[in-house]
Short mmCIF file of C-alpha atoms and ligand atoms in Angstrom, two decimals:
data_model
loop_
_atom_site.label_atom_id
_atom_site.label_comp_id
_atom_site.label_asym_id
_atom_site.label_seq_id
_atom_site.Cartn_x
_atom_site.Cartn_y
_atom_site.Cartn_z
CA UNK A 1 3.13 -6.14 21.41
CA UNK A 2 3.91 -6.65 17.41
CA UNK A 3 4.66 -4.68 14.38
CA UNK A 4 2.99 -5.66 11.45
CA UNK A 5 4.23 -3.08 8.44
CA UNK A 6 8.45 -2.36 8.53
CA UNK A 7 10.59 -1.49 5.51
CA UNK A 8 13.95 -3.00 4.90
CA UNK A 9 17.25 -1.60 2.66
CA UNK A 10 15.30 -4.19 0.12
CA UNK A 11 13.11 -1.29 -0.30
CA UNK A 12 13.18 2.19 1.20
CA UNK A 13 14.16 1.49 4.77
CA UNK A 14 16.97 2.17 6.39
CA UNK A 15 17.96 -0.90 7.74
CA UNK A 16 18.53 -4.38 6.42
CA UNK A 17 15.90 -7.64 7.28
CA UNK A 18 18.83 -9.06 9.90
CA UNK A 19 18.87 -5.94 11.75
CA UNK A 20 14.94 -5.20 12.04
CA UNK A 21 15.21 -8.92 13.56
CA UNK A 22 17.23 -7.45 16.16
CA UNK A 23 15.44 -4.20 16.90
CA UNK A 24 12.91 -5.81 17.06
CA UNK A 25 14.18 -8.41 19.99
CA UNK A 26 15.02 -5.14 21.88
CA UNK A 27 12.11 -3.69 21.34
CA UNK A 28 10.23 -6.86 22.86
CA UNK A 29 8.12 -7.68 19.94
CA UNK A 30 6.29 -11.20 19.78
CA UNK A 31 5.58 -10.85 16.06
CA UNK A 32 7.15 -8.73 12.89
CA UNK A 33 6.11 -8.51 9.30
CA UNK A 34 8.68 -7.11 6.92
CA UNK A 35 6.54 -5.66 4.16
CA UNK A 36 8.94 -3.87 1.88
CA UNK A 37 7.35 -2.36 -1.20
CA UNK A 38 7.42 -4.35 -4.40
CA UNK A 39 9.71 -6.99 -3.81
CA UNK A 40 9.95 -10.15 -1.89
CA UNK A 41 13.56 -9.96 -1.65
CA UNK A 42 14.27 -9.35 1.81
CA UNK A 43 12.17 -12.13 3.17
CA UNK A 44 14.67 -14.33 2.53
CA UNK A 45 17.33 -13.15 4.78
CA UNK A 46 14.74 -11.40 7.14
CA UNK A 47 12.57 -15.68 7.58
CA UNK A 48 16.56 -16.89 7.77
CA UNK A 49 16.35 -15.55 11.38
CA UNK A 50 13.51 -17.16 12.63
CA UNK A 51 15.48 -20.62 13.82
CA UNK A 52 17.66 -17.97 16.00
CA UNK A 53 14.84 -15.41 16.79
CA UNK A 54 12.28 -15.60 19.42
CA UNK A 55 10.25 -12.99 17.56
CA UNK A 56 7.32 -14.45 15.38
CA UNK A 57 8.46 -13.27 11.37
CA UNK A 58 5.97 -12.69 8.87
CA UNK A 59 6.52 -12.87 5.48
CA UNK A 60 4.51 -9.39 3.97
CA UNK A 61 4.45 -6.99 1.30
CA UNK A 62 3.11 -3.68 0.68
CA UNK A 63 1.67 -2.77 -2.84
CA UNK A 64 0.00 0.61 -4.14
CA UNK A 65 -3.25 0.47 -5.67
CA UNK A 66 -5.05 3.31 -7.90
CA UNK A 67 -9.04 3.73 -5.86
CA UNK A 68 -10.92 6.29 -6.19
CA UNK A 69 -8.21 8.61 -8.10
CA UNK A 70 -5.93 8.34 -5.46
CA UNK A 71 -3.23 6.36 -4.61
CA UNK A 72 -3.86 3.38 -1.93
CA UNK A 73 -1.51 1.10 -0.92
CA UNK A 74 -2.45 -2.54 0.13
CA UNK A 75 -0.40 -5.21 2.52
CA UNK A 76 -0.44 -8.57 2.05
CA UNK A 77 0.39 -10.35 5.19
CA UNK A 78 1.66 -14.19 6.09
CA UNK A 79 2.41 -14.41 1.47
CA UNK A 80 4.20 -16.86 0.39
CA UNK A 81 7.92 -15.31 -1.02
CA UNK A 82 7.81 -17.99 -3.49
CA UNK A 83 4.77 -18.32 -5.04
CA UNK A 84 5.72 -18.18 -8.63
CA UNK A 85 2.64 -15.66 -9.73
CA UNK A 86 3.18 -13.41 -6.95
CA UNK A 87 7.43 -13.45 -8.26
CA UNK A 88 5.81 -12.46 -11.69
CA UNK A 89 3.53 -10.09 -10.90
CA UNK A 90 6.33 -8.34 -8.40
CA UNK A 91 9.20 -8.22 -11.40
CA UNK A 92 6.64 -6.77 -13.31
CA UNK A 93 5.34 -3.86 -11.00
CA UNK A 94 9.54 -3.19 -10.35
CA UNK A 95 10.05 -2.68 -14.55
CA UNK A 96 7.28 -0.37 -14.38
CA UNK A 97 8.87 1.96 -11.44
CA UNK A 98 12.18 1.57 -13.11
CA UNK A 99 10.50 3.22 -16.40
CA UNK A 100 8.73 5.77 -13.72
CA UNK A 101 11.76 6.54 -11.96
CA UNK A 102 13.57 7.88 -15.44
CA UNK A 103 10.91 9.75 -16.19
CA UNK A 104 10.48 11.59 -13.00
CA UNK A 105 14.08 12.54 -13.10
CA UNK A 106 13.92 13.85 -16.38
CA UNK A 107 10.83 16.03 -15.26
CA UNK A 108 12.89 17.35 -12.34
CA UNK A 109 15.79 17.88 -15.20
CA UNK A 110 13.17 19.78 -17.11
CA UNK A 111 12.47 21.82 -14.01
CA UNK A 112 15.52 22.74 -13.47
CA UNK A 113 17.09 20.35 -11.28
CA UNK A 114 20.82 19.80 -11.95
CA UNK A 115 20.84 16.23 -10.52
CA UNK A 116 21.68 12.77 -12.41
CA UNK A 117 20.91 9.65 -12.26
CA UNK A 118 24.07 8.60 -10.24
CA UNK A 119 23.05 10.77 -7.48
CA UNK A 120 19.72 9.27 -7.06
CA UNK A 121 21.29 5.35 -7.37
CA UNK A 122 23.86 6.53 -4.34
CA UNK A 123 21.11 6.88 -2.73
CA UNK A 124 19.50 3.41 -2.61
CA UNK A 125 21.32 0.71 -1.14
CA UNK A 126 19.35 -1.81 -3.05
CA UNK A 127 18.20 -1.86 -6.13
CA UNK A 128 14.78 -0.64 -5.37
CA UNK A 129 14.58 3.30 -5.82
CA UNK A 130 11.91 4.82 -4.63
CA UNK A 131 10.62 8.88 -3.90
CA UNK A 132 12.72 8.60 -0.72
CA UNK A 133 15.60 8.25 -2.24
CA UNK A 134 14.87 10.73 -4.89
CA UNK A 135 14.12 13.21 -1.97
CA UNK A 136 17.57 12.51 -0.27
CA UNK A 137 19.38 12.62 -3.45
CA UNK A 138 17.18 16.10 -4.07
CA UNK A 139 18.52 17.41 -0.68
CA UNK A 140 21.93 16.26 -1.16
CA UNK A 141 22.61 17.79 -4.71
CA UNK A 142 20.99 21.73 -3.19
CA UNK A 143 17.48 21.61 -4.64
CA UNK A 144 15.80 22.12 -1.49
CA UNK A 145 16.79 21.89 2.22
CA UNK A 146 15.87 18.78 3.11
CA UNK A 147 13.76 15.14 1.74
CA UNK A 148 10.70 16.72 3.75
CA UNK A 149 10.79 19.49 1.64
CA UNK A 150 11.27 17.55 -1.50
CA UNK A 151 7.82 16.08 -0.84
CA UNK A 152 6.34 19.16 0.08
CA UNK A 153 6.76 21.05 -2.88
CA UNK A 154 8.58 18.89 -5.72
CA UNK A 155 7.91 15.21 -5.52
CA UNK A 156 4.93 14.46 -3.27
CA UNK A 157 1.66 13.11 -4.36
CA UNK A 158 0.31 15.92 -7.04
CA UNK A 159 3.51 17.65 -7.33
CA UNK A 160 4.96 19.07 -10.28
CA UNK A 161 8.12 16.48 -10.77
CA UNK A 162 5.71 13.64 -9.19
CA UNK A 163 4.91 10.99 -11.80
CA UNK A 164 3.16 7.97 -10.56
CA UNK A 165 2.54 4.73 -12.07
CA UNK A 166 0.56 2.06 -10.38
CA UNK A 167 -2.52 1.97 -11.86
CA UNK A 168 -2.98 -1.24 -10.21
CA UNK A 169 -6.94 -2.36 -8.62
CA UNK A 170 -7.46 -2.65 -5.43
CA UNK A 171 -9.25 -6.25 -6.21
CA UNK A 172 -5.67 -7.31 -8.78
CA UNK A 173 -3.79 -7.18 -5.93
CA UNK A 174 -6.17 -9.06 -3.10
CA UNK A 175 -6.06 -11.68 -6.08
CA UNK A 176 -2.42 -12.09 -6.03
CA UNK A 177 -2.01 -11.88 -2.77
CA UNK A 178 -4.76 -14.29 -1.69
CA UNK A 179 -3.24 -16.56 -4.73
CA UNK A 180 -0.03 -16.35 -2.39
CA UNK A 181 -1.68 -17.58 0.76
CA UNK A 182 -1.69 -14.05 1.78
CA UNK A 183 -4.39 -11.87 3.94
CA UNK A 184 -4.84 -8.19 2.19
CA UNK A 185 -5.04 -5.24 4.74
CA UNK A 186 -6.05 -1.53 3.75
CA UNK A 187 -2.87 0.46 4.62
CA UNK A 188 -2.83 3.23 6.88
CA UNK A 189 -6.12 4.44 5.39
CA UNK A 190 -6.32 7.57 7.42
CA UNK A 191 -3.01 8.56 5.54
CA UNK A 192 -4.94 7.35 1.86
CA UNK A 193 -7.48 10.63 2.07
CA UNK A 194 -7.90 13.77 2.08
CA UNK A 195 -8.42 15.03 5.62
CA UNK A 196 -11.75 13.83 7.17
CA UNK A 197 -12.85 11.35 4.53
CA UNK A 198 -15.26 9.39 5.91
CA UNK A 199 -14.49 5.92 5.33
CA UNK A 200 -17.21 4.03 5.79
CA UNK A 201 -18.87 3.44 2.48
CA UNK A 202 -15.43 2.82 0.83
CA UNK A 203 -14.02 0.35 3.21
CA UNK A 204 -17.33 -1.60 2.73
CA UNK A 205 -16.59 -1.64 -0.79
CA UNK A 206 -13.20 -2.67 -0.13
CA UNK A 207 -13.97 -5.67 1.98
CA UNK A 208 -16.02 -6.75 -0.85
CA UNK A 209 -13.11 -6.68 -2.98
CA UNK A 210 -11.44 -9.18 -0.32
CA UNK A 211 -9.44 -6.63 1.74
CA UNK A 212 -9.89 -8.57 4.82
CA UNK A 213 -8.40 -6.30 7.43
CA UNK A 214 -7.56 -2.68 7.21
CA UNK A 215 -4.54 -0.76 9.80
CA UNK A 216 -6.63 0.63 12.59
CA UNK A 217 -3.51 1.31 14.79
CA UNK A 218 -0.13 3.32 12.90
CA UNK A 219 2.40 5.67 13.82
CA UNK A 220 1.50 8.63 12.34
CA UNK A 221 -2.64 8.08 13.72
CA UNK A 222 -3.84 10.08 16.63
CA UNK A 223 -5.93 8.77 19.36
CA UNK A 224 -9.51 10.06 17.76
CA UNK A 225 -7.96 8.51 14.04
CA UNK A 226 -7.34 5.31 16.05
CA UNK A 227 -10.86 4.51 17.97
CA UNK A 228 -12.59 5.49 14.52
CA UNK A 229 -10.55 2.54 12.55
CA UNK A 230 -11.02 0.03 15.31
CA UNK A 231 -14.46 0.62 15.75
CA UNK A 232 -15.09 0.53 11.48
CA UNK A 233 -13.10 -2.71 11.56
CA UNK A 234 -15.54 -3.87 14.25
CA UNK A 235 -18.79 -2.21 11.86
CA UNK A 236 -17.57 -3.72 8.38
CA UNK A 237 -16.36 -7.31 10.25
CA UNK A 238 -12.62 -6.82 9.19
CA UNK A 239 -9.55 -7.82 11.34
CA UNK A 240 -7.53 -4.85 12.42
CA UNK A 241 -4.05 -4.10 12.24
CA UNK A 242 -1.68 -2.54 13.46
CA UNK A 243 2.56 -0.95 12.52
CA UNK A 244 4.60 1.53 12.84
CA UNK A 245 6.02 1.76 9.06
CA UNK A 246 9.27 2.38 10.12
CA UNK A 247 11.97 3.55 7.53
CA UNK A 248 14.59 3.76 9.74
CA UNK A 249 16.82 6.76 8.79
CA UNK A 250 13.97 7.58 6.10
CA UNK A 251 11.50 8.29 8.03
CA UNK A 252 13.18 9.91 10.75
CA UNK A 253 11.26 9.97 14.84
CA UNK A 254 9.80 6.39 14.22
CA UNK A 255 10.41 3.51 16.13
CA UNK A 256 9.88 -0.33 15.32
CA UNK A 257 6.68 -1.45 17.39
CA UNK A 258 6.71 2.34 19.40
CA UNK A 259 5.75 4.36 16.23
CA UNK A 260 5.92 7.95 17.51
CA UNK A 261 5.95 6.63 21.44
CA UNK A 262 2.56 5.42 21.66
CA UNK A 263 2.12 2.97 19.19
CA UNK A 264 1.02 -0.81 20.49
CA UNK A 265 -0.40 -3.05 18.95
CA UNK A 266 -1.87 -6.29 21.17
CA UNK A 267 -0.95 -9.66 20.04
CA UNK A 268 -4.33 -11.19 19.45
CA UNK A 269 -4.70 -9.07 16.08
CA UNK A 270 -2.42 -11.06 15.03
CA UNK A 271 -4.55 -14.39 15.58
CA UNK A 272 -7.68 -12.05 14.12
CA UNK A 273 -5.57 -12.04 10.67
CA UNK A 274 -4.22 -15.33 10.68
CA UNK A 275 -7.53 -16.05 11.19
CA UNK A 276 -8.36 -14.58 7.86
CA UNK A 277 -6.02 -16.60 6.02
CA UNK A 278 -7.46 -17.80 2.73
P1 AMP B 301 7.14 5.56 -4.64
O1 AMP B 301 6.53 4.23 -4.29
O2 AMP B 301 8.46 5.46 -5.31
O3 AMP B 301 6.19 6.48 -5.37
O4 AMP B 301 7.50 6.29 -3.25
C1 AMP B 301 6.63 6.28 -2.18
C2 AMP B 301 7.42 6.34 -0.90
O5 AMP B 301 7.86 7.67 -0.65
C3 AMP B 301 6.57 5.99 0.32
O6 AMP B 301 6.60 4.61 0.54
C4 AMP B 301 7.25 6.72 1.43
O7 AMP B 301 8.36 5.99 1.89
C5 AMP B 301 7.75 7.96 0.74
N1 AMP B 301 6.80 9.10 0.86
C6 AMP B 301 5.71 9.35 0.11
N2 AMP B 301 5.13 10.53 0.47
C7 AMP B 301 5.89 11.01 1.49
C8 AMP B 301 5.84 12.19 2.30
N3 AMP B 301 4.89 13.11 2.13
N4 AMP B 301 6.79 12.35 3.25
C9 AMP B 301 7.77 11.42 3.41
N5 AMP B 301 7.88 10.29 2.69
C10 AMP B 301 6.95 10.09 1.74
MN1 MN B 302 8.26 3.75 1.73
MN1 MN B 303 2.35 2.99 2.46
MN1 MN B 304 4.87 1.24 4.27
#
């Protein structure tokens, strides 16, 4: 069993790289990507485990692409952390979500929202901020019950104090990543549409692009969700994948490599990616 898409304090996970590791090694993993959103930060201290670590660590990221009018969001599995383009590319996307993050919070301000910048940064044990921490600061400071509720009806995708800003194509990103040594997978694409999109024309157009695998099995999929992916991977040619996108504390019920309790992903996907490998 392996987990290939996990997110790290680097980002908007709960935990740090060292400690996935060890979940992970409880859990009985053979394989982990850490695929924080980005940044390559936390591959550094997340790879430093691997002489002590029987679990196979994979360098990953996860980026979010603009297709179709919607957001989609793209990992890039087995990069290289130091690829010097990739670096650039990264710093640039975080300067841009800096710029987005102070102007969502002044939207919220203009809503209404008596909540600060401090109270967001509290939040985020890293420097990476991200809508989960704006929807635990949101909870914290009385604006609505809870983070779930934050994305329900202030900050989630088409919200009124929602400002995105990747505008980032699908293809950009499979260049970097493939640049990096990397193998781009469609993320959790039955989460990227509206309920019952049918897939099949897009992915194609996506593996033209270079996506080379797209995440047949995830936490959140059910069983119907999860036979359609495996057997479009089959269709379109594509290596599937497979994770849990755990957050830790920020996504609350998920479990490294278990998802929701019936998450597993078989090991040979992972020699169908690596396969893949440009
Ligand atoms: P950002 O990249 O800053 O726009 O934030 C996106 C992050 O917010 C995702 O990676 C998730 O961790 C979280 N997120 C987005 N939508 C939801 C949602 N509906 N419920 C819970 N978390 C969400
Ligand atoms: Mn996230
Ligand atoms: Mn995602
Ligand atoms: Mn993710």
């Amino acid at each position: 069993m392996i987990d290939l898409h996990c997110h790290s304090t680097f980002s908007d996970g709960g935990d740090a790289p060292t400690d996935l590791v060890r979940l992970a090694e409880e859990a009985g993993l053979h394989a982990l990507a850490l695929t924080d959103h980005d940044t390559l930060d936390g591959l550094e201290p997340f790879l430093g485990c691997q002489a002590k670590s029987s679990v196979r660590l994979i360098p990953g990221i996860e980026l979010s692409c603009r297709f179709l009018g919607r957001e989609l969001h793209i990992l890039g599995l087995f990069i290289d952390p130091q690829n010097q383009s990739l670096r650039g590319h990264v710093a640039d996307l975080r300067t841009r979500r800096e710029h987005r993050n102070h102007a969502m919070l002044r939207r919220l301000q203009e809503l209404g929202h008596r909540i600060g910048w401090e109270d967001i940064a509290r939040e985020a044990p890293s420097r990476l901020v991200s809508r989960a921490h704006f929807a635990r600061a949101l909870a914290r400071c009385g604006s609505v019950n809870s983070a779930n509720e934050a994305f329900g009806r202030l900050i989630g995708d088409g919200c009124p104090g929602h400002v995105p800003f990747h505008d980032l194509e699908p293809s950009e990103a499979v260049r970097w990543i493939r640049e990096a040594g990397g193998v781009a997978v469609v993320a959790h694409p039955g989460r990227s549409a509206h309920r019952g999109f049918i897939w099949d024309e897009a992915m194609r157009d996506l593996r033209d692009m270079g996506l080379s695998g797209l995440e047949a099995k995830y936490a959140e999929y059910g069983a119907r969700e999860e036979a359609y992916f495996i057997a479009l991977a089959a269709q379109l040619d594509m290596a599937p994948s497979g994770g849990s996108d755990y957050h830790g504390s920020y996504k609350p019920g998920i479990q490294l490599g278990r998802g929701r309790g019936r998450l597993e992903v078989p090991d040979a996907w992972l020699d169908g990616l690596e396969a893949r490998r440009p």
